[in-house]
Amino acid sequence: MVPNTNRAPAPHATPAPMNNQLPEVPRLAAPVVLIHGVSGFDRLFRLKRPGKEFFPGVRPHLEAAGNRVLMPRVSATAGIATRAAELVAFIRREVGTAPIHVIGHSMGGLDARYAVSRLGLDSQVLSLTTVGCPHRGTTFADWGVDRFARYFRPLFRAVGVPDDAFFDLMTENCQRFNERTPDVPGVRYFSVAGVVERPWLAHGWRLPSRIVAKAEGPNDGVVSVASATWGESTAVWRGDHLNLVNWPNKRMRKAGEWPDRAGEYAGLLGQLQRAGF
């Protein structure tokens, strides 16, 4: 494993193929845990029936090959330490202390790093792949907290909703997080970053994308490639922050440029298989 220096190295970019032909899915011996980011969920329900999942289409695609795929739900806006403890409790409840592979989107990657480094999950995590994860924070969190914390913090507290997540994603706080949360020898770390060009950028992403681009460079609308780069290698996928978990980009789909991300998650499992798992 390449040791991390907490700097933003140039990613070993592995552009994903832009086609809709799904590759064969490898079958791993250990279960795969998919972790959502801030304001996320495992799945939604309509009239007590399962509805949309946070990683739409990914779980059934991987399970079709015989993989066991788990999707925990952790607090949507709590801080990393709280969400990580909830993650550990879920894993111990579902698989005990058996080996697992973890794929964490956005803040979910930071939760997993904390759980591995500081809560003892290193004893069973074989690999941790982060997807669009702000390892070095995001300047959009800096911008938003600086302007709006004095408004949303009293509101969140009044209704009993935590707001620590937004502060934990600030660049200065992520720097401290990295200093206190080193990678663990024996755990394999990989990452995925996203890049979206303006023609495919939905209106809701344009402001944060400009803010992040000015300070950090190419990004997925909220997390830069530099911040998402971590571990042994970084694949670069084309799409915005939610496209990375298979929420379709309507502009790209209309132009015939949208790939089904489920196949790219199969590719992540293939990477693990080639690594010896």
PDB file of C-alpha atoms in Angstrom:
ATOM      1  CA  MET A   1       0.000   0.000   0.000  1.00  0.00           C
ATOM      2  CA  VAL A   2       1.211   3.477  -0.877  1.00  0.00           C
ATOM      3  CA  PRO A   3       1.375   5.485   2.376  1.00  0.00           C
ATOM      4  CA  ASN A   4      -0.720   8.596   2.405  1.00  0.00           C
ATOM      5  CA  THR A   5       0.989  11.897   3.099  1.00  0.00           C
ATOM      6  CA  ASN A   6      -2.216  13.921   3.437  1.00  0.00           C
ATOM      7  CA  ARG A   7      -1.207  15.955   0.391  1.00  0.00           C
ATOM      8  CA  ALA A   8      -3.224  16.019  -2.824  1.00  0.00           C
ATOM      9  CA  PRO A   9      -1.113  13.923  -5.226  1.00  0.00           C
ATOM     10  CA  ALA A  10      -1.880  13.768  -8.900  1.00  0.00           C
ATOM     11  CA  PRO A  11      -4.467  11.019  -9.338  1.00  0.00           C
ATOM     12  CA  HIS A  12      -3.680   7.902 -11.317  1.00  0.00           C
ATOM     13  CA  ALA A  13      -6.617   8.659 -13.578  1.00  0.00           C
ATOM     14  CA  THR A  14      -8.517   5.706 -14.986  1.00  0.00           C
ATOM     15  CA  PRO A  15     -11.277   7.165 -17.150  1.00  0.00           C
ATOM     16  CA  ALA A  16     -14.350   4.940 -17.229  1.00  0.00           C
ATOM     17  CA  PRO A  17     -15.601   3.718 -20.601  1.00  0.00           C
ATOM     18  CA  MET A  18     -18.600   5.745 -21.776  1.00  0.00           C
ATOM     19  CA  ASN A  19     -20.943   2.983 -22.886  1.00  0.00           C
ATOM     20  CA  ASN A  20     -23.957   1.179 -21.522  1.00  0.00           C
ATOM     21  CA  GLN A  21     -22.646  -2.363 -21.838  1.00  0.00           C
ATOM     22  CA  LEU A  22     -22.341  -3.631 -18.279  1.00  0.00           C
ATOM     23  CA  PRO A  23     -19.205  -5.694 -17.641  1.00  0.00           C
ATOM     24  CA  GLU A  24     -19.274  -9.042 -15.919  1.00  0.00           C
ATOM     25  CA  VAL A  25     -19.508  -8.675 -12.155  1.00  0.00           C
ATOM     26  CA  PRO A  26     -16.796 -10.396 -10.087  1.00  0.00           C
ATOM     27  CA  ARG A  27     -17.907 -12.322  -7.034  1.00  0.00           C
ATOM     28  CA  LEU A  28     -15.986 -11.475  -3.881  1.00  0.00           C
ATOM     29  CA  ALA A  29     -15.819 -13.773  -0.881  1.00  0.00           C
ATOM     30  CA  ALA A  30     -16.436 -10.957   1.616  1.00  0.00           C
ATOM     31  CA  PRO A  31     -19.573  -8.765   1.753  1.00  0.00           C
ATOM     32  CA  VAL A  32     -19.555  -5.262   0.280  1.00  0.00           C
ATOM     33  CA  VAL A  33     -20.857  -2.337   2.374  1.00  0.00           C
ATOM     34  CA  LEU A  34     -22.148   0.744   0.490  1.00  0.00           C
ATOM     35  CA  ILE A  35     -22.189   3.887   2.678  1.00  0.00           C
ATOM     36  CA  HIS A  36     -24.138   7.036   1.820  1.00  0.00           C
ATOM     37  CA  GLY A  37     -22.930  10.580   2.347  1.00  0.00           C
ATOM     38  CA  VAL A  38     -24.354  13.613   4.129  1.00  0.00           C
ATOM     39  CA  SER A  39     -28.154  13.925   3.885  1.00  0.00           C
ATOM     40  CA  GLY A  40     -28.254  10.443   2.390  1.00  0.00           C
ATOM     41  CA  PHE A  41     -30.208   7.263   3.130  1.00  0.00           C
ATOM     42  CA  ASP A  42     -30.126   3.541   2.460  1.00  0.00           C
ATOM     43  CA  ARG A  43     -33.487   3.288   0.697  1.00  0.00           C
ATOM     44  CA  LEU A  44     -36.800   5.101   0.720  1.00  0.00           C
ATOM     45  CA  PHE A  45     -40.194   3.474   1.135  1.00  0.00           C
ATOM     46  CA  ARG A  46     -43.605   4.205  -0.362  1.00  0.00           C
ATOM     47  CA  LEU A  47     -46.589   2.810   1.532  1.00  0.00           C
ATOM     48  CA  LYS A  48     -44.207   0.461   3.337  1.00  0.00           C
ATOM     49  CA  ARG A  49     -42.866  -0.844   0.025  1.00  0.00           C
ATOM     50  CA  PRO A  50     -39.196  -0.382  -0.909  1.00  0.00           C
ATOM     51  CA  GLY A  51     -38.664   2.540  -3.255  1.00  0.00           C
ATOM     52  CA  LYS A  52     -35.562   4.400  -4.431  1.00  0.00           C
ATOM     53  CA  GLU A  53     -32.177   3.380  -3.090  1.00  0.00           C
ATOM     54  CA  PHE A  54     -29.340   5.846  -2.570  1.00  0.00           C
ATOM     55  CA  PHE A  55     -27.175   3.764  -4.949  1.00  0.00           C
ATOM     56  CA  PRO A  56     -29.944   3.030  -7.506  1.00  0.00           C
ATOM     57  CA  GLY A  57     -29.349  -0.144  -9.448  1.00  0.00           C
ATOM     58  CA  VAL A  58     -25.940  -0.809  -7.921  1.00  0.00           C
ATOM     59  CA  ARG A  59     -26.904  -3.275  -5.180  1.00  0.00           C
ATOM     60  CA  PRO A  60     -29.019  -5.620  -7.378  1.00  0.00           C
ATOM     61  CA  HIS A  61     -26.379  -5.555 -10.111  1.00  0.00           C
ATOM     62  CA  LEU A  62     -23.645  -6.662  -7.706  1.00  0.00           C
ATOM     63  CA  GLU A  63     -25.909  -9.140  -5.928  1.00  0.00           C
ATOM     64  CA  ALA A  64     -26.831 -10.825  -9.211  1.00  0.00           C
ATOM     65  CA  ALA A  65     -23.299 -12.270  -9.285  1.00  0.00           C
ATOM     66  CA  GLY A  66     -23.647 -13.661  -5.773  1.00  0.00           C
ATOM     67  CA  ASN A  67     -22.128 -10.809  -3.805  1.00  0.00           C
ATOM     68  CA  ARG A  68     -23.641  -9.913  -0.459  1.00  0.00           C
ATOM     69  CA  VAL A  69     -24.241  -6.152  -0.439  1.00  0.00           C
ATOM     70  CA  LEU A  70     -25.208  -4.200   2.685  1.00  0.00           C
ATOM     71  CA  MET A  71     -26.440  -0.607   2.881  1.00  0.00           C
ATOM     72  CA  PRO A  72     -26.436   0.996   6.341  1.00  0.00           C
ATOM     73  CA  ARG A  73     -28.377   4.135   7.170  1.00  0.00           C
ATOM     74  CA  VAL A  74     -26.496   6.559   9.417  1.00  0.00           C
ATOM     75  CA  SER A  75     -27.501   9.995  10.702  1.00  0.00           C
ATOM     76  CA  ALA A  76     -27.964  12.339   7.765  1.00  0.00           C
ATOM     77  CA  THR A  77     -26.382  15.465   9.252  1.00  0.00           C
ATOM     78  CA  ALA A  78     -24.467  14.255  12.328  1.00  0.00           C
ATOM     79  CA  GLY A  79     -20.685  14.555  12.542  1.00  0.00           C
ATOM     80  CA  ILE A  80     -18.168  12.004  11.367  1.00  0.00           C
ATOM     81  CA  ALA A  81     -17.573  10.507  14.824  1.00  0.00           C
ATOM     82  CA  THR A  82     -21.291   9.872  15.398  1.00  0.00           C
ATOM     83  CA  ARG A  83     -21.896   8.462  11.931  1.00  0.00           C
ATOM     84  CA  ALA A  84     -18.819   6.242  12.197  1.00  0.00           C
ATOM     85  CA  ALA A  85     -20.030   4.769  15.494  1.00  0.00           C
ATOM     86  CA  GLU A  86     -23.420   4.054  13.896  1.00  0.00           C
ATOM     87  CA  LEU A  87     -21.638   2.414  10.973  1.00  0.00           C
ATOM     88  CA  VAL A  88     -19.636   0.129  13.269  1.00  0.00           C
ATOM     89  CA  ALA A  89     -22.786  -0.853  15.172  1.00  0.00           C
ATOM     90  CA  PHE A  90     -24.534  -1.736  11.900  1.00  0.00           C
ATOM     91  CA  ILE A  91     -21.629  -3.834  10.632  1.00  0.00           C
ATOM     92  CA  ARG A  92     -21.204  -5.718  13.891  1.00  0.00           C
ATOM     93  CA  ARG A  93     -24.941  -6.407  13.947  1.00  0.00           C
ATOM     94  CA  GLU A  94     -25.057  -7.657  10.341  1.00  0.00           C
ATOM     95  CA  VAL A  95     -21.772  -9.522   9.898  1.00  0.00           C
ATOM     96  CA  GLY A  96     -20.181  -9.694  13.333  1.00  0.00           C
ATOM     97  CA  THR A  97     -16.417  -9.476  12.947  1.00  0.00           C
ATOM     98  CA  ALA A  98     -16.250 -11.132   9.514  1.00  0.00           C
ATOM     99  CA  PRO A  99     -14.116  -9.516   6.771  1.00  0.00           C
ATOM    100  CA  ILE A 100     -15.770  -6.877   4.558  1.00  0.00           C
ATOM    101  CA  HIS A 101     -15.077  -4.462   1.732  1.00  0.00           C
ATOM    102  CA  VAL A 102     -16.311  -0.892   2.136  1.00  0.00           C
ATOM    103  CA  ILE A 103     -17.318   1.610  -0.559  1.00  0.00           C
ATOM    104  CA  GLY A 104     -18.144   5.038   0.873  1.00  0.00           C
ATOM    105  CA  HIS A 105     -19.644   7.936  -1.055  1.00  0.00           C
ATOM    106  CA  SER A 106     -18.782  11.506  -0.064  1.00  0.00           C
ATOM    107  CA  MET A 107     -18.832  11.907   3.730  1.00  0.00           C
ATOM    108  CA  GLY A 108     -19.446   8.161   3.988  1.00  0.00           C
ATOM    109  CA  GLY A 109     -15.804   7.688   3.030  1.00  0.00           C
ATOM    110  CA  LEU A 110     -14.698   9.842   5.955  1.00  0.00           C
ATOM    111  CA  ASP A 111     -17.004   7.901   8.291  1.00  0.00           C
ATOM    112  CA  ALA A 112     -15.387   4.676   7.140  1.00  0.00           C
ATOM    113  CA  ARG A 113     -11.842   6.039   7.526  1.00  0.00           C
ATOM    114  CA  TYR A 114     -12.658   7.112  11.092  1.00  0.00           C
ATOM    115  CA  ALA A 115     -14.191   3.722  11.899  1.00  0.00           C
ATOM    116  CA  VAL A 116     -11.152   1.898  10.504  1.00  0.00           C
ATOM    117  CA  SER A 117      -8.521   4.139  12.090  1.00  0.00           C
ATOM    118  CA  ARG A 118     -10.105   4.960  15.441  1.00  0.00           C
ATOM    119  CA  LEU A 119     -12.964   2.552  16.220  1.00  0.00           C
ATOM    120  CA  GLY A 120     -11.299  -0.803  15.605  1.00  0.00           C
ATOM    121  CA  LEU A 121     -12.907  -1.649  12.273  1.00  0.00           C
ATOM    122  CA  ASP A 122      -9.454  -2.240  10.788  1.00  0.00           C
ATOM    123  CA  SER A 123      -9.651  -5.782  12.153  1.00  0.00           C
ATOM    124  CA  GLN A 124     -12.215  -6.694   9.502  1.00  0.00           C
ATOM    125  CA  VAL A 125     -12.046  -4.128   6.672  1.00  0.00           C
ATOM    126  CA  LEU A 126     -10.051  -5.603   3.797  1.00  0.00           C
ATOM    127  CA  SER A 127     -10.400  -2.587   1.513  1.00  0.00           C
ATOM    128  CA  LEU A 128     -11.893   0.899   1.578  1.00  0.00           C
ATOM    129  CA  THR A 129     -12.847   2.577  -1.700  1.00  0.00           C
ATOM    130  CA  THR A 130     -14.012   6.171  -1.426  1.00  0.00           C
ATOM    131  CA  VAL A 131     -16.189   7.778  -4.119  1.00  0.00           C
ATOM    132  CA  GLY A 132     -16.321  11.559  -4.438  1.00  0.00           C
ATOM    133  CA  CYS A 133     -15.053  11.828  -0.882  1.00  0.00           C
ATOM    134  CA  PRO A 134     -13.830  15.244   0.377  1.00  0.00           C
ATOM    135  CA  HIS A 135     -10.724  13.912   2.129  1.00  0.00           C
ATOM    136  CA  ARG A 136      -9.320  17.434   2.257  1.00  0.00           C
ATOM    137  CA  GLY A 137     -12.703  19.077   2.680  1.00  0.00           C
ATOM    138  CA  THR A 138     -14.523  21.249   0.186  1.00  0.00           C
ATOM    139  CA  THR A 139     -14.310  25.002  -0.124  1.00  0.00           C
ATOM    140  CA  PHE A 140     -18.061  25.020  -0.741  1.00  0.00           C
ATOM    141  CA  ALA A 141     -18.528  23.957   2.902  1.00  0.00           C
ATOM    142  CA  ASP A 142     -16.226  26.825   3.930  1.00  0.00           C
ATOM    143  CA  TRP A 143     -18.266  29.239   1.816  1.00  0.00           C
ATOM    144  CA  GLY A 144     -21.623  27.970   3.071  1.00  0.00           C
ATOM    145  CA  VAL A 145     -20.772  27.814   6.766  1.00  0.00           C
ATOM    146  CA  ASP A 146     -19.207  31.268   6.682  1.00  0.00           C
ATOM    147  CA  ARG A 147     -22.358  32.810   5.217  1.00  0.00           C
ATOM    148  CA  PHE A 148     -25.224  30.748   6.577  1.00  0.00           C
ATOM    149  CA  ALA A 149     -24.236  29.014   9.844  1.00  0.00           C
ATOM    150  CA  ARG A 150     -25.641  31.844  11.938  1.00  0.00           C
ATOM    151  CA  TYR A 151     -29.027  31.185  10.320  1.00  0.00           C
ATOM    152  CA  PHE A 152     -29.239  27.389  10.039  1.00  0.00           C
ATOM    153  CA  ARG A 153     -27.524  26.480  13.330  1.00  0.00           C
ATOM    154  CA  PRO A 154     -30.263  27.952  15.595  1.00  0.00           C
ATOM    155  CA  LEU A 155     -32.938  26.400  13.374  1.00  0.00           C
ATOM    156  CA  PHE A 156     -31.352  22.947  13.449  1.00  0.00           C
ATOM    157  CA  ARG A 157     -30.903  23.135  17.220  1.00  0.00           C
ATOM    158  CA  ALA A 158     -34.504  24.249  17.717  1.00  0.00           C
ATOM    159  CA  VAL A 159     -35.826  21.125  15.993  1.00  0.00           C
ATOM    160  CA  GLY A 160     -33.191  18.794  17.474  1.00  0.00           C
ATOM    161  CA  VAL A 161     -31.355  18.056  14.228  1.00  0.00           C
ATOM    162  CA  PRO A 162     -27.543  17.835  14.342  1.00  0.00           C
ATOM    163  CA  ASP A 163     -25.528  20.066  12.027  1.00  0.00           C
ATOM    164  CA  ASP A 164     -21.985  18.856  12.720  1.00  0.00           C
ATOM    165  CA  ALA A 165     -21.640  17.328   9.251  1.00  0.00           C
ATOM    166  CA  PHE A 166     -21.415  20.711   7.545  1.00  0.00           C
ATOM    167  CA  PHE A 167     -18.612  21.855   9.836  1.00  0.00           C
ATOM    168  CA  ASP A 168     -16.715  18.546   9.580  1.00  0.00           C
ATOM    169  CA  LEU A 169     -16.516  19.014   5.793  1.00  0.00           C
ATOM    170  CA  MET A 170     -14.711  22.357   6.001  1.00  0.00           C
ATOM    171  CA  THR A 171     -11.146  22.300   4.660  1.00  0.00           C
ATOM    172  CA  GLU A 172      -9.479  23.282   7.939  1.00  0.00           C
ATOM    173  CA  ASN A 173     -11.397  20.647   9.891  1.00  0.00           C
ATOM    174  CA  CYS A 174     -10.587  17.955   7.322  1.00  0.00           C
ATOM    175  CA  GLN A 175      -6.894  18.838   7.631  1.00  0.00           C
ATOM    176  CA  ARG A 176      -7.117  18.162  11.374  1.00  0.00           C
ATOM    177  CA  PHE A 177      -9.120  15.013  10.671  1.00  0.00           C
ATOM    178  CA  ASN A 178      -6.366  13.678   8.399  1.00  0.00           C
ATOM    179  CA  GLU A 179      -3.705  14.378  11.006  1.00  0.00           C
ATOM    180  CA  ARG A 180      -5.655  12.413  13.615  1.00  0.00           C
ATOM    181  CA  THR A 181      -6.976   9.660  11.343  1.00  0.00           C
ATOM    182  CA  PRO A 182      -4.063   7.949   9.595  1.00  0.00           C
ATOM    183  CA  ASP A 183      -4.479   5.110   7.131  1.00  0.00           C
ATOM    184  CA  VAL A 184      -4.046   1.686   8.700  1.00  0.00           C
ATOM    185  CA  PRO A 185      -1.400  -0.717   7.375  1.00  0.00           C
ATOM    186  CA  GLY A 186      -3.038  -3.849   6.016  1.00  0.00           C
ATOM    187  CA  VAL A 187      -6.150  -2.069   4.739  1.00  0.00           C
ATOM    188  CA  ARG A 188      -6.130  -1.372   0.988  1.00  0.00           C
ATOM    189  CA  TYR A 189      -7.290   2.159   0.111  1.00  0.00           C
ATOM    190  CA  PHE A 190      -8.616   3.180  -3.320  1.00  0.00           C
ATOM    191  CA  SER A 191     -10.654   6.144  -4.546  1.00  0.00           C
ATOM    192  CA  VAL A 192     -12.875   7.564  -7.277  1.00  0.00           C
ATOM    193  CA  ALA A 193     -13.146  11.247  -8.201  1.00  0.00           C
ATOM    194  CA  GLY A 194     -15.692  12.944 -10.436  1.00  0.00           C
ATOM    195  CA  VAL A 195     -15.350  15.642 -13.079  1.00  0.00           C
ATOM    196  CA  VAL A 196     -18.264  17.278 -14.859  1.00  0.00           C
ATOM    197  CA  GLU A 197     -17.978  19.807 -17.688  1.00  0.00           C
ATOM    198  CA  ARG A 198     -20.326  22.782 -17.896  1.00  0.00           C
ATOM    199  CA  PRO A 199     -22.517  21.424 -20.739  1.00  0.00           C
ATOM    200  CA  TRP A 200     -23.519  18.537 -18.467  1.00  0.00           C
ATOM    201  CA  LEU A 201     -23.681  20.538 -15.241  1.00  0.00           C
ATOM    202  CA  ALA A 202     -27.206  20.931 -13.840  1.00  0.00           C
ATOM    203  CA  HIS A 203     -28.165  24.381 -12.558  1.00  0.00           C
ATOM    204  CA  GLY A 204     -28.040  23.289  -8.912  1.00  0.00           C
ATOM    205  CA  TRP A 205     -24.361  22.396  -9.179  1.00  0.00           C
ATOM    206  CA  ARG A 206     -23.133  25.503 -11.004  1.00  0.00           C
ATOM    207  CA  LEU A 207     -22.575  27.787  -8.005  1.00  0.00           C
ATOM    208  CA  PRO A 208     -20.720  25.233  -5.849  1.00  0.00           C
ATOM    209  CA  SER A 209     -18.761  24.053  -8.886  1.00  0.00           C
ATOM    210  CA  ARG A 210     -17.500  27.604  -9.554  1.00  0.00           C
ATOM    211  CA  ILE A 211     -16.555  28.099  -5.915  1.00  0.00           C
ATOM    212  CA  VAL A 212     -14.642  24.816  -5.749  1.00  0.00           C
ATOM    213  CA  ALA A 213     -13.036  25.246  -9.189  1.00  0.00           C
ATOM    214  CA  LYS A 214     -11.633  28.653  -8.257  1.00  0.00           C
ATOM    215  CA  ALA A 215      -9.869  27.312  -5.163  1.00  0.00           C
ATOM    216  CA  GLU A 216      -9.231  23.650  -5.965  1.00  0.00           C
ATOM    217  CA  GLY A 217      -9.580  22.979  -9.680  1.00  0.00           C
ATOM    218  CA  PRO A 218     -11.620  20.310 -11.547  1.00  0.00           C
ATOM    219  CA  ASN A 219     -14.501  18.904  -9.520  1.00  0.00           C
ATOM    220  CA  ASP A 220     -17.786  16.995  -9.520  1.00  0.00           C
ATOM    221  CA  GLY A 221     -19.838  20.027  -8.567  1.00  0.00           C
ATOM    222  CA  VAL A 222     -18.841  20.079  -4.904  1.00  0.00           C
ATOM    223  CA  VAL A 223     -15.738  17.903  -4.346  1.00  0.00           C
ATOM    224  CA  SER A 224     -12.530  18.472  -6.285  1.00  0.00           C
ATOM    225  CA  VAL A 225     -10.415  15.747  -7.858  1.00  0.00           C
ATOM    226  CA  ALA A 226      -7.557  16.887  -5.596  1.00  0.00           C
ATOM    227  CA  SER A 227      -9.667  16.421  -2.475  1.00  0.00           C
ATOM    228  CA  ALA A 228     -11.125  13.074  -3.604  1.00  0.00           C
ATOM    229  CA  THR A 229      -7.723  11.571  -4.427  1.00  0.00           C
ATOM    230  CA  TRP A 230      -6.664   9.008  -1.819  1.00  0.00           C
ATOM    231  CA  GLY A 231      -4.893   5.685  -1.486  1.00  0.00           C
ATOM    232  CA  GLU A 232      -3.156   3.531  -4.051  1.00  0.00           C
ATOM    233  CA  SER A 233      -4.981   4.773  -7.150  1.00  0.00           C
ATOM    234  CA  THR A 234      -7.799   7.099  -8.159  1.00  0.00           C
ATOM    235  CA  ALA A 235     -10.229   6.464 -11.000  1.00  0.00           C
ATOM    236  CA  VAL A 236     -11.773   9.586 -12.533  1.00  0.00           C
ATOM    237  CA  TRP A 237     -15.394   9.258 -13.630  1.00  0.00           C
ATOM    238  CA  ARG A 238     -17.266  11.829 -15.679  1.00  0.00           C
ATOM    239  CA  GLY A 239     -20.313  13.135 -13.838  1.00  0.00           C
ATOM    240  CA  ASP A 240     -21.508  15.240 -10.936  1.00  0.00           C
ATOM    241  CA  HIS A 241     -21.477  14.309  -7.250  1.00  0.00           C
ATOM    242  CA  LEU A 242     -24.730  12.323  -7.329  1.00  0.00           C
ATOM    243  CA  ASN A 243     -24.030  10.841 -10.757  1.00  0.00           C
ATOM    244  CA  LEU A 244     -21.189   8.984  -9.039  1.00  0.00           C
ATOM    245  CA  VAL A 245     -23.734   6.860  -7.160  1.00  0.00           C
ATOM    246  CA  ASN A 246     -25.828   6.277 -10.315  1.00  0.00           C
ATOM    247  CA  TRP A 247     -28.333   9.116 -10.054  1.00  0.00           C
ATOM    248  CA  PRO A 248     -28.705   9.839 -13.799  1.00  0.00           C
ATOM    249  CA  ASN A 249     -27.531  13.077 -15.333  1.00  0.00           C
ATOM    250  CA  LYS A 250     -30.506  14.118 -17.492  1.00  0.00           C
ATOM    251  CA  ARG A 251     -28.405  16.295 -19.787  1.00  0.00           C
ATOM    252  CA  MET A 252     -25.885  13.534 -20.462  1.00  0.00           C
ATOM    253  CA  ARG A 253     -28.598  10.912 -20.905  1.00  0.00           C
ATOM    254  CA  LYS A 254     -30.425  13.071 -23.459  1.00  0.00           C
ATOM    255  CA  ALA A 255     -27.189  13.390 -25.434  1.00  0.00           C
ATOM    256  CA  GLY A 256     -26.475   9.654 -25.222  1.00  0.00           C
ATOM    257  CA  GLU A 257     -23.465  10.252 -22.988  1.00  0.00           C
ATOM    258  CA  TRP A 258     -24.769   8.712 -19.757  1.00  0.00           C
ATOM    259  CA  PRO A 259     -23.185   5.417 -18.592  1.00  0.00           C
ATOM    260  CA  ASP A 260     -24.973   3.125 -16.158  1.00  0.00           C
ATOM    261  CA  ARG A 261     -22.761   3.468 -13.088  1.00  0.00           C
ATOM    262  CA  ALA A 262     -23.684  -0.024 -11.880  1.00  0.00           C
ATOM    263  CA  GLY A 263     -21.165  -1.352 -14.373  1.00  0.00           C
ATOM    264  CA  GLU A 264     -18.475   0.913 -12.985  1.00  0.00           C
ATOM    265  CA  TYR A 265     -19.140  -0.411  -9.483  1.00  0.00           C
ATOM    266  CA  ALA A 266     -18.637  -3.870 -10.946  1.00  0.00           C
ATOM    267  CA  GLY A 267     -15.316  -2.483 -12.161  1.00  0.00           C
ATOM    268  CA  LEU A 268     -14.441  -1.458  -8.601  1.00  0.00           C
ATOM    269  CA  LEU A 269     -15.021  -5.052  -7.509  1.00  0.00           C
ATOM    270  CA  GLY A 270     -12.869  -6.172 -10.423  1.00  0.00           C
ATOM    271  CA  GLN A 271     -10.084  -3.947  -9.136  1.00  0.00           C
ATOM    272  CA  LEU A 272     -10.347  -5.644  -5.768  1.00  0.00           C
ATOM    273  CA  GLN A 273     -10.343  -9.069  -7.387  1.00  0.00           C
ATOM    274  CA  ARG A 274      -7.139  -8.187  -9.283  1.00  0.00           C
ATOM    275  CA  ALA A 275      -5.664  -6.991  -5.985  1.00  0.00           C
ATOM    276  CA  GLY A 276      -6.032 -10.517  -4.658  1.00  0.00           C
ATOM    277  CA  PHE A 277      -9.445 -10.489  -2.985  1.00  0.00           C
TER     278      PHE A 277
END
